[in-house]
């Protein structure tokens, strides 16, 4: 890869590795387009937030805390982890990084190829 895209500086080491891995895979498959670094950066930032929140949840040991008024509330890291996961999944779908999305993409490509053949057949028959 002579024109390597670098991950943004705000990502931690683990998220930068994910960025480079995903970029390399997309680039190798000729699926990388100009501007994709923005969405990939957002995906990796969401990944970073999710991992950090999950580590904080594990470290906390309790999913709730007691407020000054005596109510039990969910720790904020749970919401952070859930939101980061939702964001990640939406970006993962955009890049067709799940098995289901790759299957759908493959089916779309095959369908497009078949439609082109049908059009060609119609032209030949006329």
GROMACS .gro file of C-alpha atoms in nm:
model
  126
    1UNK     CA    1   0.000   0.000   0.000
    2UNK     CA    2   0.195   0.293  -0.127
    3UNK     CA    3  -0.071   0.550  -0.035
    4UNK     CA    4  -0.135   0.439   0.324
    5UNK     CA    5  -0.405   0.631   0.512
    6UNK     CA    6  -0.301   0.705   0.870
    7UNK     CA    7  -0.544   0.676   1.160
    8UNK     CA    8  -0.628   0.996   1.346
    9UNK     CA    9  -0.407   1.090   1.640
   10UNK     CA   10  -0.697   1.090   1.890
   11UNK     CA   11  -0.737   0.712   1.863
   12UNK     CA   12  -0.558   0.493   2.115
   13UNK     CA   13  -0.315   0.221   2.007
   14UNK     CA   14  -0.581  -0.053   1.995
   15UNK     CA   15  -0.824   0.157   1.788
   16UNK     CA   16  -0.541   0.261   1.551
   17UNK     CA   17  -0.465  -0.107   1.491
   18UNK     CA   18  -0.833  -0.168   1.406
   19UNK     CA   19  -0.825   0.130   1.170
   20UNK     CA   20  -0.517  -0.004   0.990
   21UNK     CA   21  -0.657  -0.359   0.971
   22UNK     CA   22  -0.992  -0.249   0.828
   23UNK     CA   23  -0.831   0.000   0.591
   24UNK     CA   24  -0.592  -0.268   0.461
   25UNK     CA   25  -0.878  -0.513   0.402
   26UNK     CA   26  -1.097  -0.258   0.222
   27UNK     CA   27  -0.806  -0.130   0.017
   28UNK     CA   28  -0.699  -0.484  -0.081
   29UNK     CA   29  -1.054  -0.555  -0.203
   30UNK     CA   30  -1.061  -0.223  -0.397
   31UNK     CA   31  -1.351  -0.108  -0.180
   32UNK     CA   32  -1.173   0.196  -0.030
   33UNK     CA   33  -1.298   0.532  -0.156
   34UNK     CA   34  -1.185   0.888  -0.091
   35UNK     CA   35  -1.366   1.013   0.217
   36UNK     CA   36  -1.400   0.669   0.377
   37UNK     CA   37  -1.141   0.770   0.638
   38UNK     CA   38  -1.405   0.987   0.808
   39UNK     CA   39  -1.647   0.697   0.858
   40UNK     CA   40  -1.363   0.459   0.948
   41UNK     CA   41  -1.234   0.709   1.204
   42UNK     CA   42  -1.583   0.731   1.356
   43UNK     CA   43  -1.609   0.350   1.361
   44UNK     CA   44  -1.275   0.318   1.538
   45UNK     CA   45  -1.357   0.598   1.783
   46UNK     CA   46  -1.680   0.416   1.870
   47UNK     CA   47  -1.481   0.094   1.910
   48UNK     CA   48  -1.241   0.276   2.143
   49UNK     CA   49  -1.526   0.417   2.354
   50UNK     CA   50  -1.695   0.076   2.372
   51UNK     CA   51  -1.377  -0.101   2.488
   52UNK     CA   52  -1.299   0.169   2.745
   53UNK     CA   53  -1.654   0.165   2.881
   54UNK     CA   54  -1.657  -0.215   2.904
   55UNK     CA   55  -1.326  -0.208   3.096
   56UNK     CA   56  -1.473   0.052   3.335
   57UNK     CA   57  -1.785  -0.162   3.385
   58UNK     CA   58  -1.572  -0.466   3.466
   59UNK     CA   59  -1.352  -0.264   3.702
   60UNK     CA   60  -1.654  -0.115   3.881
   61UNK     CA   61  -1.790  -0.459   3.963
   62UNK     CA   62  -2.143  -0.327   4.012
   63UNK     CA   63  -2.375  -0.211   3.737
   64UNK     CA   64  -2.553   0.035   3.965
   65UNK     CA   65  -2.471   0.301   4.220
   66UNK     CA   66  -2.673   0.468   4.493
   67UNK     CA   67  -2.746   0.840   4.453
   68UNK     CA   68  -2.737   1.090   4.739
   69UNK     CA   69  -3.115   1.053   4.766
   70UNK     CA   70  -3.093   0.675   4.801
   71UNK     CA   71  -3.202   0.571   4.452
   72UNK     CA   72  -3.014   0.300   4.265
   73UNK     CA   73  -2.905   0.408   3.918
   74UNK     CA   74  -2.724   0.241   3.634
   75UNK     CA   75  -2.360   0.348   3.602
   76UNK     CA   76  -2.303   0.587   3.307
   77UNK     CA   77  -2.053   0.350   3.143
   78UNK     CA   78  -2.338   0.116   3.048
   79UNK     CA   79  -2.504   0.387   2.838
   80UNK     CA   80  -2.169   0.484   2.688
   81UNK     CA   81  -2.097   0.120   2.596
   82UNK     CA   82  -2.444   0.068   2.449
   83UNK     CA   83  -2.432   0.388   2.240
   84UNK     CA   84  -2.081   0.312   2.118
   85UNK     CA   85  -2.188  -0.039   2.019
   86UNK     CA   86  -2.488   0.094   1.823
   87UNK     CA   87  -2.264   0.343   1.643
   88UNK     CA   88  -2.009   0.072   1.566
   89UNK     CA   89  -2.270  -0.160   1.423
   90UNK     CA   90  -2.408   0.108   1.192
   91UNK     CA   91  -2.060   0.183   1.055
   92UNK     CA   92  -1.978  -0.187   1.028
   93UNK     CA   93  -2.285  -0.230   0.807
   94UNK     CA   94  -2.182   0.068   0.593
   95UNK     CA   95  -1.848  -0.099   0.524
   96UNK     CA   96  -2.013  -0.444   0.478
   97UNK     CA   97  -1.793  -0.590   0.752
   98UNK     CA   98  -2.044  -0.843   0.885
   99UNK     CA   99  -2.102  -1.181   0.721
  100UNK     CA  100  -2.464  -1.089   0.652
  101UNK     CA  101  -2.371  -0.758   0.490
  102UNK     CA  102  -2.104  -0.929   0.276
  103UNK     CA  103  -2.363  -1.184   0.161
  104UNK     CA  104  -2.610  -0.907   0.075
  105UNK     CA  105  -2.338  -0.721  -0.114
  106UNK     CA  106  -2.243  -1.034  -0.306
  107UNK     CA  107  -2.610  -1.097  -0.395
  108UNK     CA  108  -2.648  -0.738  -0.517
  109UNK     CA  109  -2.339  -0.771  -0.737
  110UNK     CA  110  -2.461  -1.100  -0.881
  111UNK     CA  111  -2.806  -0.951  -0.943
  112UNK     CA  112  -2.653  -0.650  -1.119
  113UNK     CA  113  -2.446  -0.884  -1.336
  114UNK     CA  114  -2.755  -1.089  -1.423
  115UNK     CA  115  -2.953  -0.775  -1.509
  116UNK     CA  116  -2.677  -0.663  -1.743
  117UNK     CA  117  -2.685  -1.005  -1.913
  118UNK     CA  118  -3.064  -0.989  -1.950
  119UNK     CA  119  -3.039  -0.646  -2.112
  120UNK     CA  120  -2.774  -0.775  -2.349
  121UNK     CA  121  -2.989  -1.077  -2.437
  122UNK     CA  122  -3.285  -0.850  -2.511
  123UNK     CA  123  -3.071  -0.639  -2.742
  124UNK     CA  124  -2.938  -0.945  -2.926
  125UNK     CA  125  -3.284  -1.099  -2.971
  126UNK     CA  126  -3.431  -0.782  -3.127
   0.00000   0.00000   0.00000
